[in-house]
mmCIF file of C-alpha atoms in Angstrom:
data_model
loop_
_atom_site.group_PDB
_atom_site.id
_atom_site.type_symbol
_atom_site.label_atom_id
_atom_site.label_comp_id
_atom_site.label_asym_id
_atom_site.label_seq_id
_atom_site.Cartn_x
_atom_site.Cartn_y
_atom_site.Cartn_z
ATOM 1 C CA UNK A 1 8.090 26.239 -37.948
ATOM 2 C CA UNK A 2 5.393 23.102 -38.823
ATOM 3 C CA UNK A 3 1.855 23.400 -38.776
ATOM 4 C CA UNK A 4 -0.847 21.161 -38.008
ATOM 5 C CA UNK A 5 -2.796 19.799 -41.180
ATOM 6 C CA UNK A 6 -5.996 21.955 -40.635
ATOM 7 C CA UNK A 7 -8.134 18.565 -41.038
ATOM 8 C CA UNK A 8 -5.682 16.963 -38.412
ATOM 9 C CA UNK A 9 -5.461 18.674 -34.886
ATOM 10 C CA UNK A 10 -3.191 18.687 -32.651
ATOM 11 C CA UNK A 11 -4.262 16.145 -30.245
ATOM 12 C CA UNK A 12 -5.939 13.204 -31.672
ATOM 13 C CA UNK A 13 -7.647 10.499 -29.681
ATOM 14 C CA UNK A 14 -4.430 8.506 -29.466
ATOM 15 C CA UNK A 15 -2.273 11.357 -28.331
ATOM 16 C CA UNK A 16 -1.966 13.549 -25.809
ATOM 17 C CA UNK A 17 0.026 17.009 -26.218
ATOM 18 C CA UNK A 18 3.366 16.733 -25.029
ATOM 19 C CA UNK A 19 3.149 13.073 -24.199
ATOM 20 C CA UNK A 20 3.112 9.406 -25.427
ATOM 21 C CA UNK A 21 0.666 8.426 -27.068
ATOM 22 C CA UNK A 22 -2.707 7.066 -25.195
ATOM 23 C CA UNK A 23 -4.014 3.641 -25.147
ATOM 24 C CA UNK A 24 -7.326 2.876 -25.560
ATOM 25 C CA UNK A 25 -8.719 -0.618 -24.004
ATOM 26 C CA UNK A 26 -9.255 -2.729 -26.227
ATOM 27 C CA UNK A 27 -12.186 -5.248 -26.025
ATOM 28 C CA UNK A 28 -9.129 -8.405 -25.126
ATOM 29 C CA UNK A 29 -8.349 -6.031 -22.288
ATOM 30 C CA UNK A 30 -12.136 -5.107 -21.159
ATOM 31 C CA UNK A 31 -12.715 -9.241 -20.954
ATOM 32 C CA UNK A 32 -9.814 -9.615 -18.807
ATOM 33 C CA UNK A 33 -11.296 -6.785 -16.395
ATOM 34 C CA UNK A 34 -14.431 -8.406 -16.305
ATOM 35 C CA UNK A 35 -12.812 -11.825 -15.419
ATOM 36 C CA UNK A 36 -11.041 -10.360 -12.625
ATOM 37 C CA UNK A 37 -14.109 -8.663 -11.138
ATOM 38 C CA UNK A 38 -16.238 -11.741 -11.579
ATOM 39 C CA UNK A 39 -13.499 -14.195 -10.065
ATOM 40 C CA UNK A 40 -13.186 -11.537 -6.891
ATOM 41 C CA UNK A 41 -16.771 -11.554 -6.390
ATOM 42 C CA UNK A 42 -17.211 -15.339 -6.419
ATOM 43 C CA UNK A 43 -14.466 -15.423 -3.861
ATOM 44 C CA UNK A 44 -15.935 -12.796 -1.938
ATOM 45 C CA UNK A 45 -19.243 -15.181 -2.004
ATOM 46 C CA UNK A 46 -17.106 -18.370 -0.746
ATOM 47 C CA UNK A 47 -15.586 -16.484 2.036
ATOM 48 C CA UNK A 48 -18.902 -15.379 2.950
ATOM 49 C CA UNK A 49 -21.327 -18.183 2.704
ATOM 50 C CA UNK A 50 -18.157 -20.426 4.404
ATOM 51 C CA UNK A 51 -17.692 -18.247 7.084
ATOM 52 C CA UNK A 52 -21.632 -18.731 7.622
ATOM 53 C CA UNK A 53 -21.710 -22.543 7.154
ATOM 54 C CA UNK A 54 -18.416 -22.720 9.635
ATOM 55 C CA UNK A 55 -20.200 -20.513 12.373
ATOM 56 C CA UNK A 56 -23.109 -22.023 11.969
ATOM 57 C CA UNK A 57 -21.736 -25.613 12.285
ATOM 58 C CA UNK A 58 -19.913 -23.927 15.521
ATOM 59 C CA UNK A 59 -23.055 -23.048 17.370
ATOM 60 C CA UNK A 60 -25.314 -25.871 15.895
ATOM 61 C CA UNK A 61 -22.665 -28.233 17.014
ATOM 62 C CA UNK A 62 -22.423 -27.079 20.926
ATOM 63 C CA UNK A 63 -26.282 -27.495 21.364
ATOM 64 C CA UNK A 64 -26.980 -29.979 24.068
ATOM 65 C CA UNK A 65 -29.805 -33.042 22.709
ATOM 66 C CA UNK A 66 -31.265 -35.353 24.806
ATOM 67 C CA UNK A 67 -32.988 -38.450 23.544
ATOM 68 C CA UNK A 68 -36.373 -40.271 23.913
ATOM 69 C CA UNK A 69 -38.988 -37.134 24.614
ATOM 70 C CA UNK A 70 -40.915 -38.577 21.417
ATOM 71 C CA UNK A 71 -40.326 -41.737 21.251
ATOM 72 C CA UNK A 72 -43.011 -44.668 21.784
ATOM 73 C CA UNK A 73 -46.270 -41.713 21.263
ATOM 74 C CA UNK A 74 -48.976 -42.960 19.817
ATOM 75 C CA UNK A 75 -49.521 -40.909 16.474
ATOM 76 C CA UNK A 76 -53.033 -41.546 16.268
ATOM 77 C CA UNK A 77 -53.734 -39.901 19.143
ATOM 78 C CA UNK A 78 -51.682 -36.988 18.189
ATOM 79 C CA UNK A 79 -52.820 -33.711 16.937
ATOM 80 C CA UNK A 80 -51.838 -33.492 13.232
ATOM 81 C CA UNK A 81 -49.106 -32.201 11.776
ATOM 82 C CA UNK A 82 -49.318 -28.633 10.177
ATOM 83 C CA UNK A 83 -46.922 -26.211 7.804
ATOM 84 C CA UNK A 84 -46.112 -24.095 10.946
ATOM 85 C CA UNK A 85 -43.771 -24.985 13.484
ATOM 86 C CA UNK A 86 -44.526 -25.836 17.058
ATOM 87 C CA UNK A 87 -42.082 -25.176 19.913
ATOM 88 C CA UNK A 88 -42.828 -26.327 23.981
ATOM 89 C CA UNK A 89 -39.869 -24.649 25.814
ATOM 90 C CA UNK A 90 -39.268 -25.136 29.401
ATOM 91 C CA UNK A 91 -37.679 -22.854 31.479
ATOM 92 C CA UNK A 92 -36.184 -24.939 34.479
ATOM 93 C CA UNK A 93 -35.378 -23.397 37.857
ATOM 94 C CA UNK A 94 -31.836 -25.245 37.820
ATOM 95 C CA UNK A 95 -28.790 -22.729 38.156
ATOM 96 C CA UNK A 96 -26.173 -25.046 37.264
ATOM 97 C CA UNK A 97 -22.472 -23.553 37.049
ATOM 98 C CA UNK A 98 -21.876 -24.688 33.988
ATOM 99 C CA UNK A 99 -23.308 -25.284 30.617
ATOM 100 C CA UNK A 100 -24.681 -28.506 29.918
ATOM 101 C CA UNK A 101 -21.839 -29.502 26.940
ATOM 102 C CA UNK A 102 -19.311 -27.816 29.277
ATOM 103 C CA UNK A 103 -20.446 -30.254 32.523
ATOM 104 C CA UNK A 104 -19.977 -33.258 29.900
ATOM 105 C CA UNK A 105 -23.522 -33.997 29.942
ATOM 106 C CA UNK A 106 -24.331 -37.177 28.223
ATOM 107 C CA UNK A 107 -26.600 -36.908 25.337
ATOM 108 C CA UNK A 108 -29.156 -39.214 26.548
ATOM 109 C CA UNK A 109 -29.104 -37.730 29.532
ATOM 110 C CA UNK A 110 -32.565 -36.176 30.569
ATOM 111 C CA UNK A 111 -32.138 -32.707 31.381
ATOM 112 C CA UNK A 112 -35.294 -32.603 33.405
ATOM 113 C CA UNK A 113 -33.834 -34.663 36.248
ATOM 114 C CA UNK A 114 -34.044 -33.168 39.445
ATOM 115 C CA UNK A 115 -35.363 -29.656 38.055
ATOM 116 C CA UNK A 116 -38.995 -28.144 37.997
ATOM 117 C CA UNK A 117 -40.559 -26.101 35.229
ATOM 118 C CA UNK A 118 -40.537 -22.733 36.405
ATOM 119 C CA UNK A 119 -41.635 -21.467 33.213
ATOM 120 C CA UNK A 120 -43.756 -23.105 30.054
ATOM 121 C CA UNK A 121 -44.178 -21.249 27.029
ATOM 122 C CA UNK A 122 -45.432 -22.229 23.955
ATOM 123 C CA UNK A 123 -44.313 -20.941 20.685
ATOM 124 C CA UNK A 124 -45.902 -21.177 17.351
ATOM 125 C CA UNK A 125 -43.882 -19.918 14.288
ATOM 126 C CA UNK A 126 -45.717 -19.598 10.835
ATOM 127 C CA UNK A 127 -44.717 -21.724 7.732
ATOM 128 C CA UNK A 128 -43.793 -18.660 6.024
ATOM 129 C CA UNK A 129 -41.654 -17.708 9.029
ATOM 130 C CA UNK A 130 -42.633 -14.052 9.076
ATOM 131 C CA UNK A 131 -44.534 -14.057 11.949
ATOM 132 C CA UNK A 132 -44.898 -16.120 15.538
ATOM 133 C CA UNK A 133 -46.923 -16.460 18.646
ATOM 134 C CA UNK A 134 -45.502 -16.805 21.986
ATOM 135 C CA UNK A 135 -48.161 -18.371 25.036
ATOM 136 C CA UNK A 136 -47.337 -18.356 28.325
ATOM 137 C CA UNK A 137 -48.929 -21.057 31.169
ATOM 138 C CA UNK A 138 -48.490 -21.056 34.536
ATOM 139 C CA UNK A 139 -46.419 -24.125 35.881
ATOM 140 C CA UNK A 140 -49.249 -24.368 38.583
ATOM 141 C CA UNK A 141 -52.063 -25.026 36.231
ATOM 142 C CA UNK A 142 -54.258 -27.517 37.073
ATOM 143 C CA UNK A 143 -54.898 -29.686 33.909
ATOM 144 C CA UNK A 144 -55.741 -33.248 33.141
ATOM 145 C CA UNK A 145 -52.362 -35.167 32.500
ATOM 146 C CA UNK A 146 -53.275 -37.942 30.455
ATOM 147 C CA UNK A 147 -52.847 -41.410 32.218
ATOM 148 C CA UNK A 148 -52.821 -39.783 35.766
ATOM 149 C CA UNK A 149 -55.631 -37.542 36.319
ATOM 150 C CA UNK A 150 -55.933 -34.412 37.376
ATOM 151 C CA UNK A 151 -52.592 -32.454 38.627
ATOM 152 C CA UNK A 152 -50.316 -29.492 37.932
ATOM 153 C CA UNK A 153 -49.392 -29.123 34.138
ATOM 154 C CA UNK A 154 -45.741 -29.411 35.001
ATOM 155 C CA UNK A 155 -46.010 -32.825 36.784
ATOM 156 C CA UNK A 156 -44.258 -34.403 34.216
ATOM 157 C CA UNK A 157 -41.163 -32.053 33.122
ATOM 158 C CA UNK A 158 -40.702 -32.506 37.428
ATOM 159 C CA UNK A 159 -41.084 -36.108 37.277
ATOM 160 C CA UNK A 160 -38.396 -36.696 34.591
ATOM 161 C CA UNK A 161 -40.862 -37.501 32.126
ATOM 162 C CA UNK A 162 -40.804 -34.368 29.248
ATOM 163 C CA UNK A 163 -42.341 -36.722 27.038
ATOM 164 C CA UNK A 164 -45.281 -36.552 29.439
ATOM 165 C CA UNK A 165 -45.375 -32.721 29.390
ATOM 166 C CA UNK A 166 -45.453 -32.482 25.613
ATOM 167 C CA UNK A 167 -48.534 -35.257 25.663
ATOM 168 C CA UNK A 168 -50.267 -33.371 28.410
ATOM 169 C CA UNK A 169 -49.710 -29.660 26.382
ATOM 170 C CA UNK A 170 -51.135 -31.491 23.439
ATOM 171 C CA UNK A 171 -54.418 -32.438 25.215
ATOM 172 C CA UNK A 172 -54.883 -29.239 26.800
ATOM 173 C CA UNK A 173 -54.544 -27.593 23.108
ATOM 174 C CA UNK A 174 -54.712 -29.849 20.239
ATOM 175 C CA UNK A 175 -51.747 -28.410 18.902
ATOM 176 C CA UNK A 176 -49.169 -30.695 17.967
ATOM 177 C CA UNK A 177 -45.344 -29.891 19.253
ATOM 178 C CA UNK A 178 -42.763 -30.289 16.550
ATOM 179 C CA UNK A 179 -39.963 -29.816 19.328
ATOM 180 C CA UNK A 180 -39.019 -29.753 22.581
ATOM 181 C CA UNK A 181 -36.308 -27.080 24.461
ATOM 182 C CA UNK A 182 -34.953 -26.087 27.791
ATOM 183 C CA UNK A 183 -33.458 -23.074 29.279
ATOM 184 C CA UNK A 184 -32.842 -23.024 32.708
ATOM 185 C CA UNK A 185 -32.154 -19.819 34.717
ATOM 186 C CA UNK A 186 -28.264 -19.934 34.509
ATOM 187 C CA UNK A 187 -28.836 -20.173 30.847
ATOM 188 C CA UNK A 188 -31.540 -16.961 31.029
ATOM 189 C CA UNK A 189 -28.896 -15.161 33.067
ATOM 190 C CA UNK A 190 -26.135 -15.895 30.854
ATOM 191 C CA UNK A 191 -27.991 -15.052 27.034
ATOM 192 C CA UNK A 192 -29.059 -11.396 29.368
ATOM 193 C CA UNK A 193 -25.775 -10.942 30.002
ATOM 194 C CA UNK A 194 -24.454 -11.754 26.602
ATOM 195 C CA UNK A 195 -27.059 -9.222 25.132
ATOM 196 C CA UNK A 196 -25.813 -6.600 27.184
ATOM 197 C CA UNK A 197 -28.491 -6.620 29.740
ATOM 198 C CA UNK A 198 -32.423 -6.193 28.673
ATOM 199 C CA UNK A 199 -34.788 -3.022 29.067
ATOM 200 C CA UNK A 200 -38.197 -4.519 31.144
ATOM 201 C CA UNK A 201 -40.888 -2.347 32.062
ATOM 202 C CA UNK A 202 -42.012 -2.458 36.023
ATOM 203 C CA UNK A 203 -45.461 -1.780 36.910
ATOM 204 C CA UNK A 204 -44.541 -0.638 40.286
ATOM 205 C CA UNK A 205 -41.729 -0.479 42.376
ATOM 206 C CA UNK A 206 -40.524 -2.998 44.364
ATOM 207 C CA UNK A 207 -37.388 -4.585 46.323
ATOM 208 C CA UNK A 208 -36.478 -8.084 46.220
ATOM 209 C CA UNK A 209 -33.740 -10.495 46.793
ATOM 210 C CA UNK A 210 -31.069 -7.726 47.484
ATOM 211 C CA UNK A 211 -32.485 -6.117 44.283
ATOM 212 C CA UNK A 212 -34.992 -2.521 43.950
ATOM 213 C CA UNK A 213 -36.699 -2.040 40.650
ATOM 214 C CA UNK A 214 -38.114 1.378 39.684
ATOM 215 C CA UNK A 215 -41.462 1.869 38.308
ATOM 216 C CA UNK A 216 -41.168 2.162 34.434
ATOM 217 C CA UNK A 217 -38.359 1.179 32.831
ATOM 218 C CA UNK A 218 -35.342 -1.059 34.727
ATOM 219 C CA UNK A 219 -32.329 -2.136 32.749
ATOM 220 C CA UNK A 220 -31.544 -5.181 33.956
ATOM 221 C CA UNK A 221 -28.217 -7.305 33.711
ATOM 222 C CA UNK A 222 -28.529 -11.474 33.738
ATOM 223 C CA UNK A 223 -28.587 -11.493 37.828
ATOM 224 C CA UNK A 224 -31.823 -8.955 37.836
ATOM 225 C CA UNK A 225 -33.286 -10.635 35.292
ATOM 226 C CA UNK A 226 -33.022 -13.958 37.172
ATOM 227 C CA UNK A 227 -33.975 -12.483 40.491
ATOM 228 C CA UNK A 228 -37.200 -10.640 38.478
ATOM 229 C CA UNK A 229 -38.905 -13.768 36.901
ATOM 230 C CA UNK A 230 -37.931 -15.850 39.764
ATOM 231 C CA UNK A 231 -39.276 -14.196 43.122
ATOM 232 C CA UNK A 232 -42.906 -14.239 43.877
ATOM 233 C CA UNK A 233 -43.067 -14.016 47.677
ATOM 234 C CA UNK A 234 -43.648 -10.365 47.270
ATOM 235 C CA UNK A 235 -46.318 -10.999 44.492
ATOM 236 C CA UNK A 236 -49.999 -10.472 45.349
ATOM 237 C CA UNK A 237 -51.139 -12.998 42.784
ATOM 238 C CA UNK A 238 -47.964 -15.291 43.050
ATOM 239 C CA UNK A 239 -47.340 -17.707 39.938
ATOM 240 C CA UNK A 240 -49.633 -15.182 38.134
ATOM 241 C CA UNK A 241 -47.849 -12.240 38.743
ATOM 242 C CA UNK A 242 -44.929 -14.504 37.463
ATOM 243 C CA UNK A 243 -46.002 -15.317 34.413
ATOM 244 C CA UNK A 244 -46.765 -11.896 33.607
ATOM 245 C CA UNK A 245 -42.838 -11.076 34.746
ATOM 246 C CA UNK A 246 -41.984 -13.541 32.481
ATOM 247 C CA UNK A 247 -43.594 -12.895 29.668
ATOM 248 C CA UNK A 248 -42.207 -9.013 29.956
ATOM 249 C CA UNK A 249 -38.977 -10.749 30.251
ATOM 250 C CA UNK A 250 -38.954 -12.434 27.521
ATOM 251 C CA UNK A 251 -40.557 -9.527 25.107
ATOM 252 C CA UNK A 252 -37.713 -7.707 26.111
ATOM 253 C CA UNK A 253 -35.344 -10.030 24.775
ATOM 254 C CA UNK A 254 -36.502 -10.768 21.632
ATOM 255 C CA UNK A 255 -36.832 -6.587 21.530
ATOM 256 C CA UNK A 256 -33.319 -6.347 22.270
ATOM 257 C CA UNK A 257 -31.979 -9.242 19.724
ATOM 258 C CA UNK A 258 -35.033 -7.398 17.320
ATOM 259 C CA UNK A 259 -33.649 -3.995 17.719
ATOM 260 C CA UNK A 260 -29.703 -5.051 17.558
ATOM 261 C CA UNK A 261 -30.476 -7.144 14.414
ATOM 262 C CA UNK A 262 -28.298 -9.331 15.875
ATOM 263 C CA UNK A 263 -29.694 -12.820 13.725
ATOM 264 C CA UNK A 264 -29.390 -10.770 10.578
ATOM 265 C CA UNK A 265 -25.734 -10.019 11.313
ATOM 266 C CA UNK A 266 -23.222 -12.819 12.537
ATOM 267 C CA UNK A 267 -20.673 -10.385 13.222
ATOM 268 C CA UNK A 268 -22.991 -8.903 16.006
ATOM 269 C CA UNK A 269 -24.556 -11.857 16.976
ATOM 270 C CA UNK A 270 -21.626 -14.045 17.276
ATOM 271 C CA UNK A 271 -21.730 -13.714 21.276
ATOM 272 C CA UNK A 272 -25.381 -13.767 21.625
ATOM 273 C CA UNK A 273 -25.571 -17.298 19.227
ATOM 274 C CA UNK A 274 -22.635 -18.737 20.915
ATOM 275 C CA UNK A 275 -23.970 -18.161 24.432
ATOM 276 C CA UNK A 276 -27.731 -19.361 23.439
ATOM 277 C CA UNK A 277 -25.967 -22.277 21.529
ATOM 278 C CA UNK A 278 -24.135 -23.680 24.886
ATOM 279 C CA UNK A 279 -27.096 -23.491 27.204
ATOM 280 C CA UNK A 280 -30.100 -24.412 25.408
ATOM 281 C CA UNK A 281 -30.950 -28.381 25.256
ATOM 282 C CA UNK A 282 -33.274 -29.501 22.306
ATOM 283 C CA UNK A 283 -35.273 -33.029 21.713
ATOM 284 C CA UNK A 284 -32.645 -35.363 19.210
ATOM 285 C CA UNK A 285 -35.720 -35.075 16.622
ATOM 286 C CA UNK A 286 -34.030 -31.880 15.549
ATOM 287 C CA UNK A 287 -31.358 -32.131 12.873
ATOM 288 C CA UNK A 288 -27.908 -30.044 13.057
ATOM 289 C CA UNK A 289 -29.265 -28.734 9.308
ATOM 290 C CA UNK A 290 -33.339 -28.193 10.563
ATOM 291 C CA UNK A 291 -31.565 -25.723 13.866
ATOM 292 C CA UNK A 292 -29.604 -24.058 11.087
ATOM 293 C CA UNK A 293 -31.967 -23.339 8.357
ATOM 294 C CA UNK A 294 -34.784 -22.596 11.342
ATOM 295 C CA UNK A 295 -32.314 -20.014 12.757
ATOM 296 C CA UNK A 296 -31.251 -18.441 9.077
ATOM 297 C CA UNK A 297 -34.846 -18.301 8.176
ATOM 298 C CA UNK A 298 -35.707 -16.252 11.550
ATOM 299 C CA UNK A 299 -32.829 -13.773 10.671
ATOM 300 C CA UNK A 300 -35.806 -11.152 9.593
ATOM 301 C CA UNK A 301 -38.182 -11.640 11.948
ATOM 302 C CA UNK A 302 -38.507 -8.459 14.175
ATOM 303 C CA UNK A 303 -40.071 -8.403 17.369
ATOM 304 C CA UNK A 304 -42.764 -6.462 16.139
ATOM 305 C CA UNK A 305 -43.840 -9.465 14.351
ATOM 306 C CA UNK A 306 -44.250 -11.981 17.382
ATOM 307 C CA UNK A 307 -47.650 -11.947 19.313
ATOM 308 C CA UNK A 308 -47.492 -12.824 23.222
ATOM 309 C CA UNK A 309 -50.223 -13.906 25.259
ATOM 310 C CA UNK A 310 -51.060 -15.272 28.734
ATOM 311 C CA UNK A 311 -53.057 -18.267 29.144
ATOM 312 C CA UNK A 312 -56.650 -17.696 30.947
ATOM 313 C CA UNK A 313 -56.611 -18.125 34.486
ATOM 314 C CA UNK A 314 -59.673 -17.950 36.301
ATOM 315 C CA UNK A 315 -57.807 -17.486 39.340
ATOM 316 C CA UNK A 316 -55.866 -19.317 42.270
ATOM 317 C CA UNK A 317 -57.002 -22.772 44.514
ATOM 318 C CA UNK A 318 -56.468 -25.158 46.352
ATOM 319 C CA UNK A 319 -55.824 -28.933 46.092
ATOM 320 C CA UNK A 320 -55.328 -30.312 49.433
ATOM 321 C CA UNK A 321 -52.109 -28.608 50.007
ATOM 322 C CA UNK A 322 -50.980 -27.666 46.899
ATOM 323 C CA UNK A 323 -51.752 -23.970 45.722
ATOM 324 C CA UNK A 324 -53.161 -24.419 41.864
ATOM 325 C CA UNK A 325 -54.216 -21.932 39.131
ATOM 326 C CA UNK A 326 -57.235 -22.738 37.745
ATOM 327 C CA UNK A 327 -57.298 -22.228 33.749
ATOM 328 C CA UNK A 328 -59.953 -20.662 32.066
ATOM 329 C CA UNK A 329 -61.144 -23.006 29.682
ATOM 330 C CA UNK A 330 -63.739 -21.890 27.541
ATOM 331 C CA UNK A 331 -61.396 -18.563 26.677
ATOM 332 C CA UNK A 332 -58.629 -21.265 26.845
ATOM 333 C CA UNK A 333 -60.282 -22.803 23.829
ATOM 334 C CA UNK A 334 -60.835 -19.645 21.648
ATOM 335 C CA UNK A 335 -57.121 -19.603 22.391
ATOM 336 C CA UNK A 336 -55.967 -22.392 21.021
ATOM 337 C CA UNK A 337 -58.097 -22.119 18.468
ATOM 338 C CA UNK A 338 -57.000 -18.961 17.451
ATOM 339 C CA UNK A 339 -53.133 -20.012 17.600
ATOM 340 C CA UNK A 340 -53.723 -23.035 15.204
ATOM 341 C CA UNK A 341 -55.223 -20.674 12.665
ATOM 342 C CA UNK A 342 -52.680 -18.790 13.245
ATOM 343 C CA UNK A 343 -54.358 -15.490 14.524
ATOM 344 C CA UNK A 344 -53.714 -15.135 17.821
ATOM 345 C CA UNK A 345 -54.676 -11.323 17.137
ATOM 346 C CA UNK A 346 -58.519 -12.537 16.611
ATOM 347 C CA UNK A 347 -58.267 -13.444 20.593
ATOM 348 C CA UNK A 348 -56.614 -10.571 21.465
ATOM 349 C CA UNK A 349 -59.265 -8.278 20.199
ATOM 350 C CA UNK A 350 -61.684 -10.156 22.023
ATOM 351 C CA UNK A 351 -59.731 -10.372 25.293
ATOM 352 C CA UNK A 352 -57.222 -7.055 25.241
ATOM 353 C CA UNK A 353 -56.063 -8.003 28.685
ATOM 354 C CA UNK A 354 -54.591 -11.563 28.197
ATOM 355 C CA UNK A 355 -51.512 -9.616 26.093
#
């Protein structure tokens, strides 16, 4: 019978009882695990940051441009140019079928022909991009558009001049706009839809166009949405009323994209991009690579962070036979003010009831 050496025991650190002996990794082996962990990650990384470059170049490339909306201004008479980023949307009462890449639109087409702007918003996103202000104006305002006088502030988005729009906006605020979009409601109904329908607060109930709304909260699918910022025959305070509609719709969806994290996750937002992509038009100024890194950059920003307010209307007139809305202009000022520094909260405190 053999015995272990007492100073040797039975198992060692290269054997097992019973077994072959055990292999320890040596530092040749412990490289060649590290290699392979490294080289997996960096491929992970490629497949990553490629599928993100490809997608983006998918929805970048399907935006609709249209040329000419700053060409021939005067810089001098501009506002100047700040770190923060400056954004006139319109939202145009066309419902065309289709969207405008899809209808073969031609890129210097303007996209203003034969539409009105139902809805003007302007949006004012800080340098540091963690924060943005959103002001609503009602198309009926009755503002001094330079080189013709005095007339609504939409008379030249319905003209076909958005050039002319942009000029007049910067006039009325001293702000200078960086860029130029448009939505129209076929393209509202369609990013609603693509969200899964929005969640907008009523203030009372009411029926309209084939459609009841509760009081308190209505989910709404793109078609209720539409018929909700569009109808004001039922409104008591008509364009008013509608810009309050509209800016409830559109707090709801940047709630909804907010609460889905849907820019923070392609996977989720694939449908929502893809659809905004195809039915928004912005000014040629804007680079495929300035959409992208805007967009990537606004991945984080919650809705939370975003500050809307109405513009000051003194009430409702009339100009021969044209119903107007009548801005408030020495609150308008404290406005605009307050926007270019950007604290639009400063207002607010002052004058709760413009939120």
């Amino acid at each position: 019978m053999s015995v272990a050496h007492p100073t040797e025991p039975a198992g060692t650190a290269d054997t097992e009882p019973g077994g072959p002996p055990s292999r320890r990794p040596g530092p040749r082996r412990g490289r060649r695990l590290a290699k392979i962990v490294i080289l997996s990650v960096a491929v992970l990384l490629v497949v990553v940051i490629g599928g993100i470059y490809l997608t983006g170049q998918r929805f970048t490339g399907q935006v609709h441009r249209f040329s000419g909306v700053f060409a021939g201004m005067d810089e001098a008479s501009r506002p100047p140019a700040t770190a923060a980023k400056t954004f006139l949307l319109v939202g145009s009462d066309s419902l065309s079928p289709a969207p405008p890449a899809a209808a073969g639109a031609d890129a210097n087409e303007d996209p203003s022909a034969a539409q009105r702007a139902d809805m003007i918003i302007l949006v004012r996103i800080k340098p540091d991009y963690t924060g943005a202000t959103v002001v609503s104006l009602p198309g009926d305002s009755w503002v001094d558009v330079p080189g013709h006088g005095m007339d609504k502030i939409s008379a030249g988005y319905d003209s076909g001049e958005p050039s002319l729009l942009v000029r007049t906006i910067e006039y009325l605020t001293r702000i200078r706009v960086d860029h130029f979009a448009v939505l129209d409601f076929a393209g509202l109904r369609a990013v609603t839809d693509a969200l899964g329908g929005i969640e907008v607060n009523v203030a009372s109930p009411v029926s309209m166009g084939g459609v009841s709304f509760s009081r308190g909260p209505n989910h709404l699918d793109g078609a209720q949405a539409l018929t909700y910022v569009r109808r004001h025959d039922e409104l008591p305070d008509g364009d008013l009323d509608r810009v309050r509609r509209r800016q409830e719709t559109m707090r709801a969806l940047l709630v909804k994209v907010g609460a889905n994290g849907l820019l923070s996750s392609p996977i989720r937002g694939y449908e929502f991009l893809d659809t905004l992509s195809r039915w928004i038009d912005v000014d040629d100024t804007m680079s495929d690579g300035e959409l992208f890194s805007m967009a990537w950059r606004l991945r984080g920003l919650s809705a939370r962070a975003i500050t809307f307010v109405a513009a000051p209307v003194n009430g409702l007139a009339w100009e021969g036979t044209r119903a107007v809305a009548r801005l408030d202009y020495a609150r308008a000022a404290e406005l605009w003010q307050a926007v270019a520094d950007g604290d639009p909260a400063r207002y607010l405190r002052k004058y709760p009831g413009d939120s």
